[in-house]
mmCIF file of N, CA and C in Angstrom:
data_model
loop_
_atom_site.group_PDB
_atom_site.id
_atom_site.type_symbol
_atom_site.label_atom_id
_atom_site.label_comp_id
_atom_site.label_asym_id
_atom_site.label_seq_id
_atom_site.Cartn_x
_atom_site.Cartn_y
_atom_site.Cartn_z
ATOM 1 N N MET O 1 10.417 17.599 75.184
ATOM 2 C CA MET O 1 9.964 17.739 76.566
ATOM 3 C C MET O 1 8.434 17.829 76.556
ATOM 4 N N THR O 2 7.801 17.112 77.443
ATOM 5 C CA THR O 2 6.338 17.088 77.484
ATOM 6 C C THR O 2 5.787 18.373 78.104
ATOM 7 N N ILE O 3 4.511 18.601 77.885
ATOM 8 C CA ILE O 3 3.842 19.751 78.509
ATOM 9 C C ILE O 3 3.931 19.642 80.022
ATOM 10 N N ALA O 4 3.751 18.440 80.549
ATOM 11 C CA ALA O 4 3.820 18.254 82.002
ATOM 12 C C ALA O 4 5.200 18.638 82.537
ATOM 13 N N TYR O 5 6.244 18.307 81.803
ATOM 14 C CA TYR O 5 7.592 18.689 82.248
ATOM 15 C C TYR O 5 7.790 20.198 82.189
ATOM 16 N N TRP O 6 7.225 20.842 81.171
ATOM 17 C CA TRP O 6 7.276 22.311 81.124
ATOM 18 C C TRP O 6 6.539 22.900 82.331
ATOM 19 N N CYS O 7 5.450 22.262 82.724
ATOM 20 C CA CYS O 7 4.698 22.711 83.901
ATOM 21 C C CYS O 7 5.540 22.565 85.167
ATOM 22 N N VAL O 8 6.304 21.483 85.265
ATOM 23 C CA VAL O 8 7.199 21.291 86.403
ATOM 24 C C VAL O 8 8.216 22.436 86.456
ATOM 25 N N LEU O 9 8.811 22.762 85.318
ATOM 26 C CA LEU O 9 9.776 23.866 85.275
ATOM 27 C C LEU O 9 9.119 25.178 85.665
ATOM 28 N N PHE O 10 7.959 25.462 85.098
ATOM 29 C CA PHE O 10 7.243 26.705 85.400
ATOM 30 C C PHE O 10 6.928 26.798 86.889
ATOM 31 N N MET O 11 6.425 25.700 87.450
ATOM 32 C CA MET O 11 6.052 25.717 88.869
ATOM 33 C C MET O 11 7.270 25.875 89.767
ATOM 34 N N GLY O 12 8.415 25.387 89.328
ATOM 35 C CA GLY O 12 9.638 25.593 90.096
ATOM 36 C C GLY O 12 10.046 27.060 90.154
ATOM 37 N N LEU O 13 9.625 27.823 89.158
ATOM 38 C CA LEU O 13 9.973 29.246 89.091
ATOM 39 C C LEU O 13 8.894 30.168 89.659
ATOM 40 N N LEU O 14 7.652 29.721 89.699
ATOM 41 C CA LEU O 14 6.558 30.591 90.153
ATOM 42 C C LEU O 14 6.748 31.126 91.577
ATOM 43 N N PRO O 15 7.250 30.352 92.528
ATOM 44 C CA PRO O 15 7.459 30.933 93.859
ATOM 45 C C PRO O 15 8.443 32.104 93.852
ATOM 46 N N ILE O 16 9.375 32.087 92.911
ATOM 47 C CA ILE O 16 10.331 33.183 92.814
ATOM 48 C C ILE O 16 9.622 34.463 92.377
ATOM 49 N N VAL O 17 8.598 34.321 91.536
ATOM 50 C CA VAL O 17 7.789 35.473 91.133
ATOM 51 C C VAL O 17 7.081 36.056 92.355
ATOM 52 N N ALA O 18 6.502 35.171 93.173
ATOM 53 C CA ALA O 18 5.825 35.638 94.395
ATOM 54 C C ALA O 18 6.816 36.334 95.326
ATOM 55 N N ALA O 19 8.026 35.810 95.432
ATOM 56 C CA ALA O 19 9.051 36.441 96.273
ATOM 57 C C ALA O 19 9.391 37.833 95.745
ATOM 58 N N GLY O 20 9.485 37.947 94.439
ATOM 59 C CA GLY O 20 9.765 39.257 93.843
ATOM 60 C C GLY O 20 8.670 40.260 94.126
ATOM 61 N N ILE O 21 7.428 39.797 94.096
ATOM 62 C CA ILE O 21 6.301 40.683 94.412
ATOM 63 C C ILE O 21 6.377 41.112 95.874
ATOM 64 N N ALA O 22 6.724 40.177 96.748
ATOM 65 C CA ALA O 22 6.831 40.500 98.183
ATOM 66 C C ALA O 22 7.903 41.552 98.432
ATOM 67 N N LYS O 23 8.943 41.532 97.630
ATOM 68 C CA LYS O 23 10.064 42.455 97.831
ATOM 69 C C LYS O 23 9.993 43.666 96.903
ATOM 70 N N LYS O 24 8.898 43.784 96.153
ATOM 71 C CA LYS O 24 8.737 44.856 95.164
ATOM 72 C C LYS O 24 9.038 46.225 95.779
ATOM 73 N N GLY O 25 9.903 46.954 95.121
ATOM 74 C CA GLY O 25 10.235 48.302 95.570
ATOM 75 C C GLY O 25 11.352 48.318 96.598
ATOM 76 N N PHE O 26 11.540 47.226 97.281
ATOM 77 C CA PHE O 26 12.613 47.075 98.271
ATOM 78 C C PHE O 26 12.689 48.217 99.272
ATOM 79 N N GLU O 27 11.558 48.750 99.687
ATOM 80 C CA GLU O 27 11.539 49.854 100.658
ATOM 81 C C GLU O 27 12.079 49.367 102.001
ATOM 82 N N GLY O 28 13.283 49.800 102.306
ATOM 83 C CA GLY O 28 13.897 49.409 103.561
ATOM 84 C C GLY O 28 14.325 47.955 103.585
ATOM 85 N N TYR O 29 14.409 47.326 102.428
ATOM 86 C CA TYR O 29 14.759 45.913 102.364
ATOM 87 C C TYR O 29 16.157 45.683 102.913
ATOM 88 N N ASP O 30 16.288 44.676 103.756
ATOM 89 C CA ASP O 30 17.567 44.334 104.370
ATOM 90 C C ASP O 30 18.013 42.979 103.839
ATOM 91 N N ASN O 31 18.918 42.982 102.892
ATOM 92 C CA ASN O 31 19.382 41.740 102.294
ATOM 93 C C ASN O 31 20.207 40.904 103.272
ATOM 94 N N ALA O 32 20.687 41.516 104.346
ATOM 95 C CA ALA O 32 21.427 40.772 105.362
ATOM 96 C C ALA O 32 20.478 39.938 106.223
ATOM 97 N N ALA O 33 19.225 40.358 106.292
ATOM 98 C CA ALA O 33 18.225 39.643 107.106
ATOM 99 C C ALA O 33 16.882 39.650 106.376
ATOM 100 N N PRO O 34 16.803 39.006 105.196
ATOM 101 C CA PRO O 34 15.580 39.098 104.388
ATOM 102 C C PRO O 34 14.356 38.475 105.048
ATOM 103 N N ARG O 35 14.519 37.392 105.778
ATOM 104 C CA ARG O 35 13.353 36.746 106.400
ATOM 105 C C ARG O 35 12.774 37.612 107.511
ATOM 106 N N GLN O 36 13.639 38.268 108.266
ATOM 107 C CA GLN O 36 13.156 39.167 109.315
ATOM 108 C C GLN O 36 12.430 40.364 108.701
ATOM 109 N N TRP O 37 12.969 40.884 107.600
ATOM 110 C CA TRP O 37 12.327 42.005 106.919
ATOM 111 C C TRP O 37 10.956 41.592 106.403
ATOM 112 N N LEU O 38 10.892 40.419 105.765
ATOM 113 C CA LEU O 38 9.615 39.940 105.230
ATOM 114 C C LEU O 38 8.605 39.672 106.336
ATOM 115 N N ALA O 39 9.071 39.208 107.485
ATOM 116 C CA ALA O 39 8.168 38.920 108.603
ATOM 117 C C ALA O 39 7.493 40.182 109.125
ATOM 118 N N LYS O 40 8.091 41.326 108.898
ATOM 119 C CA LYS O 40 7.532 42.601 109.373
ATOM 120 C C LYS O 40 6.573 43.242 108.368
ATOM 121 N N GLN O 41 6.461 42.668 107.188
ATOM 122 C CA GLN O 41 5.653 43.276 106.139
ATOM 123 C C GLN O 41 4.159 43.040 106.379
ATOM 124 N N THR O 42 3.363 43.910 105.796
ATOM 125 C CA THR O 42 1.902 43.811 105.880
ATOM 126 C C THR O 42 1.330 43.950 104.476
ATOM 127 N N GLY O 43 0.025 43.802 104.381
ATOM 128 C CA GLY O 43 -0.652 44.004 103.109
ATOM 129 C C GLY O 43 -0.215 43.013 102.051
ATOM 130 N N TYR O 44 -0.116 43.507 100.805
ATOM 131 C CA TYR O 44 0.174 42.616 99.686
ATOM 132 C C TYR O 44 1.541 41.959 99.821
ATOM 133 N N ARG O 45 2.504 42.648 100.450
ATOM 134 C CA ARG O 45 3.826 42.048 100.625
ATOM 135 C C ARG O 45 3.748 40.801 101.506
ATOM 136 N N ALA O 46 3.027 40.911 102.596
ATOM 137 C CA ALA O 46 2.878 39.765 103.498
ATOM 138 C C ALA O 46 2.120 38.633 102.799
ATOM 139 N N ARG O 47 1.095 38.991 102.044
ATOM 140 C CA ARG O 47 0.333 37.960 101.324
ATOM 141 C C ARG O 47 1.189 37.301 100.247
ATOM 142 N N ALA O 48 2.007 38.081 99.534
ATOM 143 C CA ALA O 48 2.889 37.508 98.512
ATOM 144 C C ALA O 48 3.909 36.576 99.154
ATOM 145 N N ASN O 49 4.415 36.942 100.313
ATOM 146 C CA ASN O 49 5.362 36.082 101.003
ATOM 147 C C ASN O 49 4.692 34.785 101.454
ATOM 148 N N ALA O 50 3.478 34.876 101.953
ATOM 149 C CA ALA O 50 2.740 33.672 102.347
ATOM 150 C C ALA O 50 2.439 32.801 101.122
ATOM 151 N N ALA O 51 2.091 33.441 100.019
ATOM 152 C CA ALA O 51 1.831 32.691 98.784
ATOM 153 C C ALA O 51 3.100 31.988 98.320
ATOM 154 N N GLN O 52 4.234 32.678 98.424
ATOM 155 C CA GLN O 52 5.512 32.073 98.055
ATOM 156 C C GLN O 52 5.746 30.787 98.853
ATOM 157 N N ALA O 53 5.531 30.852 100.147
ATOM 158 C CA ALA O 53 5.739 29.673 100.996
ATOM 159 C C ALA O 53 4.808 28.536 100.571
ATOM 160 N N ASN O 54 3.545 28.858 100.324
ATOM 161 C CA ASN O 54 2.596 27.820 99.950
ATOM 162 C C ASN O 54 2.916 27.248 98.575
ATOM 163 N N LEU O 55 3.357 28.094 97.662
ATOM 164 C CA LEU O 55 3.737 27.602 96.333
ATOM 165 C C LEU O 55 4.900 26.620 96.441
ATOM 166 N N PHE O 56 5.891 26.941 97.257
ATOM 167 C CA PHE O 56 6.998 26.005 97.470
ATOM 168 C C PHE O 56 6.512 24.711 98.104
ATOM 169 N N GLU O 57 5.597 24.824 99.063
ATOM 170 C CA GLU O 57 5.092 23.638 99.767
ATOM 171 C C GLU O 57 4.326 22.697 98.842
ATOM 172 N N SER O 58 3.729 23.229 97.793
ATOM 173 C CA SER O 58 2.938 22.390 96.888
ATOM 174 C C SER O 58 3.793 21.647 95.860
ATOM 175 N N LEU O 59 5.044 22.020 95.727
ATOM 176 C CA LEU O 59 5.879 21.457 94.667
ATOM 177 C C LEU O 59 6.192 19.967 94.814
ATOM 178 N N PRO O 60 6.584 19.473 95.983
ATOM 179 C CA PRO O 60 6.990 18.062 96.040
ATOM 180 C C PRO O 60 5.918 17.083 95.565
ATOM 181 N N LEU O 61 4.691 17.271 95.988
ATOM 182 C CA LEU O 61 3.631 16.351 95.581
ATOM 183 C C LEU O 61 3.366 16.452 94.076
ATOM 184 N N PHE O 62 3.363 17.662 93.540
ATOM 185 C CA PHE O 62 3.152 17.851 92.104
ATOM 186 C C PHE O 62 4.294 17.229 91.302
ATOM 187 N N PHE O 63 5.534 17.527 91.700
ATOM 188 C CA PHE O 63 6.678 16.965 90.993
ATOM 189 C C PHE O 63 6.629 15.439 91.025
ATOM 190 N N ALA O 64 6.354 14.880 92.196
ATOM 191 C CA ALA O 64 6.280 13.422 92.330
ATOM 192 C C ALA O 64 5.177 12.855 91.443
ATOM 193 N N ALA O 65 4.020 13.497 91.434
ATOM 194 C CA ALA O 65 2.899 12.998 90.631
ATOM 195 C C ALA O 65 3.275 12.934 89.159
ATOM 196 N N VAL O 66 3.871 13.998 88.653
ATOM 197 C CA VAL O 66 4.238 14.036 87.231
ATOM 198 C C VAL O 66 5.305 12.986 86.925
ATOM 199 N N ILE O 67 6.332 12.929 87.730
ATOM 200 C CA ILE O 67 7.425 11.987 87.468
ATOM 201 C C ILE O 67 6.937 10.543 87.555
ATOM 202 N N ILE O 68 6.180 10.224 88.601
ATOM 203 C CA ILE O 68 5.681 8.859 88.755
ATOM 204 C C ILE O 68 4.732 8.496 87.613
ATOM 205 N N ALA O 69 3.878 9.421 87.215
ATOM 206 C CA ALA O 69 2.941 9.148 86.122
ATOM 207 C C ALA O 69 3.682 8.866 84.827
ATOM 208 N N VAL O 70 4.726 9.619 84.559
ATOM 209 C CA VAL O 70 5.490 9.400 83.327
ATOM 210 C C VAL O 70 6.232 8.064 83.397
ATOM 211 N N ILE O 71 6.844 7.772 84.536
ATOM 212 C CA ILE O 71 7.552 6.492 84.697
ATOM 213 C C ILE O 71 6.580 5.321 84.559
ATOM 214 N N ALA O 72 5.370 5.483 85.089
ATOM 215 C CA ALA O 72 4.365 4.414 85.035
ATOM 216 C C ALA O 72 3.665 4.343 83.683
ATOM 217 N N ASP O 73 4.084 5.192 82.760
ATOM 218 C CA ASP O 73 3.526 5.203 81.411
ATOM 219 C C ASP O 73 2.028 5.529 81.398
ATOM 220 N N ALA O 74 1.628 6.468 82.248
ATOM 221 C CA ALA O 74 0.244 6.940 82.254
ATOM 222 C C ALA O 74 -0.028 7.672 80.946
ATOM 223 N N PRO O 75 -1.288 7.783 80.548
ATOM 224 C CA PRO O 75 -1.614 8.489 79.301
ATOM 225 C C PRO O 75 -1.091 9.932 79.343
ATOM 226 N N GLN O 76 -0.154 10.236 78.460
ATOM 227 C CA GLN O 76 0.535 11.522 78.511
ATOM 228 C C GLN O 76 -0.414 12.705 78.340
ATOM 229 N N TYR O 77 -1.391 12.574 77.461
ATOM 230 C CA TYR O 77 -2.294 13.710 77.246
ATOM 231 C C TYR O 77 -3.069 14.045 78.516
ATOM 232 N N ARG O 78 -3.429 13.039 79.307
ATOM 233 C CA ARG O 78 -4.138 13.302 80.572
ATOM 234 C C ARG O 78 -3.208 13.932 81.602
ATOM 235 N N VAL O 79 -1.999 13.413 81.682
ATOM 236 C CA VAL O 79 -1.019 13.982 82.617
ATOM 237 C C VAL O 79 -0.747 15.434 82.235
ATOM 238 N N ASP O 80 -0.577 15.696 80.939
ATOM 239 C CA ASP O 80 -0.346 17.068 80.472
ATOM 240 C C ASP O 80 -1.521 17.975 80.829
ATOM 241 N N LEU O 81 -2.718 17.511 80.565
ATOM 242 C CA LEU O 81 -3.913 18.312 80.845
ATOM 243 C C LEU O 81 -4.046 18.613 82.341
ATOM 244 N N LEU O 82 -3.828 17.621 83.168
ATOM 245 C CA LEU O 82 -3.933 17.818 84.614
ATOM 246 C C LEU O 82 -2.803 18.697 85.147
ATOM 247 N N ALA O 83 -1.623 18.561 84.571
ATOM 248 C CA ALA O 83 -0.514 19.423 84.972
ATOM 249 C C ALA O 83 -0.811 20.877 84.610
ATOM 250 N N LEU O 84 -1.377 21.089 83.424
ATOM 251 C CA LEU O 84 -1.790 22.450 83.043
ATOM 252 C C LEU O 84 -2.868 22.973 83.980
ATOM 253 N N GLY O 85 -3.812 22.116 84.352
ATOM 254 C CA GLY O 85 -4.836 22.514 85.311
ATOM 255 C C GLY O 85 -4.232 22.937 86.626
ATOM 256 N N PHE O 86 -3.219 22.201 87.083
ATOM 257 C CA PHE O 86 -2.534 22.557 88.323
ATOM 258 C C PHE O 86 -1.870 23.927 88.202
ATOM 259 N N VAL O 87 -1.170 24.151 87.093
ATOM 260 C CA VAL O 87 -0.493 25.434 86.884
ATOM 261 C C VAL O 87 -1.500 26.573 86.882
ATOM 262 N N ILE O 88 -2.592 26.406 86.171
ATOM 263 C CA ILE O 88 -3.621 27.459 86.109
ATOM 264 C C ILE O 88 -4.192 27.720 87.502
ATOM 265 N N ALA O 89 -4.452 26.646 88.246
ATOM 266 C CA ALA O 89 -4.989 26.803 89.599
ATOM 267 C C ALA O 89 -3.994 27.534 90.498
ATOM 268 N N ARG O 90 -2.709 27.226 90.364
ATOM 269 C CA ARG O 90 -1.712 27.864 91.231
ATOM 270 C C ARG O 90 -1.475 29.324 90.839
ATOM 271 N N ILE O 91 -1.581 29.649 89.560
ATOM 272 C CA ILE O 91 -1.505 31.059 89.159
ATOM 273 C C ILE O 91 -2.709 31.801 89.736
ATOM 274 N N ALA O 92 -3.887 31.202 89.609
ATOM 275 C CA ALA O 92 -5.094 31.812 90.177
ATOM 276 C C ALA O 92 -4.959 31.948 91.688
ATOM 277 N N TYR O 93 -4.347 30.968 92.320
ATOM 278 C CA TYR O 93 -4.106 31.010 93.766
ATOM 279 C C TYR O 93 -3.273 32.240 94.130
ATOM 280 N N LEU O 94 -2.191 32.460 93.390
ATOM 281 C CA LEU O 94 -1.344 33.623 93.653
ATOM 282 C C LEU O 94 -2.124 34.921 93.470
ATOM 283 N N VAL O 95 -2.899 35.004 92.403
ATOM 284 C CA VAL O 95 -3.713 36.205 92.162
ATOM 285 C C VAL O 95 -4.706 36.420 93.301
ATOM 286 N N CYS O 96 -5.376 35.360 93.714
ATOM 287 C CA CYS O 96 -6.353 35.469 94.806
ATOM 288 C C CYS O 96 -5.683 35.871 96.110
ATOM 289 N N TYR O 97 -4.502 35.344 96.364
ATOM 290 C CA TYR O 97 -3.781 35.695 97.586
ATOM 291 C C TYR O 97 -3.423 37.174 97.572
ATOM 292 N N LEU O 98 -2.890 37.646 96.452
ATOM 293 C CA LEU O 98 -2.503 39.053 96.346
ATOM 294 C C LEU O 98 -3.710 39.982 96.453
ATOM 295 N N ALA O 99 -4.843 39.564 95.887
ATOM 296 C CA ALA O 99 -6.059 40.390 95.899
ATOM 297 C C ALA O 99 -6.804 40.293 97.225
ATOM 298 N N ASP O 100 -6.348 39.419 98.117
ATOM 299 C CA ASP O 100 -6.983 39.216 99.421
ATOM 300 C C ASP O 100 -8.408 38.691 99.271
ATOM 301 N N TRP O 101 -8.536 37.638 98.458
ATOM 302 C CA TRP O 101 -9.804 36.946 98.243
ATOM 303 C C TRP O 101 -9.695 35.550 98.861
ATOM 304 N N PRO O 102 -9.862 35.431 100.177
ATOM 305 C CA PRO O 102 -9.589 34.155 100.842
ATOM 306 C C PRO O 102 -10.474 32.996 100.403
ATOM 307 N N THR O 103 -11.739 33.236 100.148
ATOM 308 C CA THR O 103 -12.621 32.134 99.744
ATOM 309 C C THR O 103 -12.244 31.623 98.363
ATOM 310 N N SER O 104 -12.029 32.533 97.438
ATOM 311 C CA SER O 104 -11.605 32.133 96.090
ATOM 312 C C SER O 104 -10.259 31.426 96.134
ATOM 313 N N ARG O 105 -9.381 31.936 96.973
ATOM 314 C CA ARG O 105 -8.059 31.326 97.122
ATOM 315 C C ARG O 105 -8.185 29.877 97.572
ATOM 316 N N SER O 106 -9.050 29.624 98.533
ATOM 317 C CA SER O 106 -9.248 28.255 99.022
ATOM 318 C C SER O 106 -9.827 27.348 97.942
ATOM 319 N N ILE O 107 -10.719 27.891 97.145
ATOM 320 C CA ILE O 107 -11.338 27.100 96.072
ATOM 321 C C ILE O 107 -10.295 26.703 95.031
ATOM 322 N N VAL O 108 -9.466 27.657 94.600
ATOM 323 C CA VAL O 108 -8.467 27.327 93.580
ATOM 324 C C VAL O 108 -7.343 26.467 94.164
ATOM 325 N N TRP O 109 -7.074 26.612 95.457
ATOM 326 C CA TRP O 109 -6.101 25.720 96.112
ATOM 327 C C TRP O 109 -6.611 24.284 96.030
ATOM 328 N N LEU O 110 -7.897 24.105 96.325
ATOM 329 C CA LEU O 110 -8.497 22.771 96.273
ATOM 330 C C LEU O 110 -8.504 22.231 94.840
ATOM 331 N N ALA O 111 -8.756 23.091 93.876
ATOM 332 C CA ALA O 111 -8.726 22.663 92.471
ATOM 333 C C ALA O 111 -7.331 22.179 92.087
ATOM 334 N N GLY O 112 -6.301 22.880 92.530
ATOM 335 C CA GLY O 112 -4.936 22.455 92.255
ATOM 336 C C GLY O 112 -4.627 21.110 92.894
ATOM 337 N N LEU O 113 -5.052 20.936 94.129
ATOM 338 C CA LEU O 113 -4.847 19.661 94.814
ATOM 339 C C LEU O 113 -5.576 18.534 94.070
ATOM 340 N N ALA O 114 -6.784 18.813 93.617
ATOM 341 C CA ALA O 114 -7.552 17.814 92.875
ATOM 342 C C ALA O 114 -6.815 17.396 91.602
ATOM 343 N N CYS O 115 -6.166 18.340 90.932
ATOM 344 C CA CYS O 115 -5.399 18.014 89.723
ATOM 345 C C CYS O 115 -4.241 17.078 90.049
ATOM 346 N N VAL O 116 -3.548 17.335 91.142
ATOM 347 C CA VAL O 116 -2.425 16.479 91.525
ATOM 348 C C VAL O 116 -2.911 15.078 91.883
ATOM 349 N N VAL O 117 -3.970 14.995 92.660
ATOM 350 C CA VAL O 117 -4.524 13.688 93.025
ATOM 351 C C VAL O 117 -4.972 12.950 91.775
ATOM 352 N N ALA O 118 -5.578 13.668 90.856
ATOM 353 C CA ALA O 118 -6.050 13.049 89.605
ATOM 354 C C ALA O 118 -4.877 12.525 88.773
ATOM 355 N N ILE O 119 -3.743 13.192 88.816
ATOM 356 C CA ILE O 119 -2.562 12.672 88.106
ATOM 357 C C ILE O 119 -2.198 11.298 88.652
ATOM 358 N N PHE O 120 -2.238 11.147 89.967
ATOM 359 C CA PHE O 120 -1.934 9.843 90.572
ATOM 360 C C PHE O 120 -2.946 8.784 90.120
ATOM 361 N N PHE O 121 -4.177 9.168 89.900
ATOM 362 C CA PHE O 121 -5.190 8.203 89.468
ATOM 363 C C PHE O 121 -5.040 7.811 87.993
ATOM 364 N N GLN O 122 -4.140 8.451 87.278
ATOM 365 C CA GLN O 122 -3.864 8.070 85.889
ATOM 366 C C GLN O 122 -2.895 6.902 85.820
ATOM 367 N N ILE O 123 -2.266 6.615 86.934
ATOM 368 C CA ILE O 123 -1.227 5.581 86.980
ATOM 369 C C ILE O 123 -1.841 4.201 86.918
#
């Protein structure tokens, strides 16, 4: 399995980490209505939930970029490097979101997007 494919697997799981952070401690957590409970949260819980949503939203383009690049026989080392860059940017994104650093968060979000676009340019 290539590094890029490992990155795809990791990124598929990272939103679940953000969800776990949002639900950390489960104070008053209502498993019968989890979305309503999360909608009422503030602070780091609300930010973790928002990060979870954004992490999920970023997956289709990243997954497509990696799969198409591999099918098109793009240089694997470049695809791997850019996929790792995306993963690092998205981890940093989650950290910035949790720490409430909006400017840094936007910068690393853009870096992650740049990595995905660059994967397409390897084709």
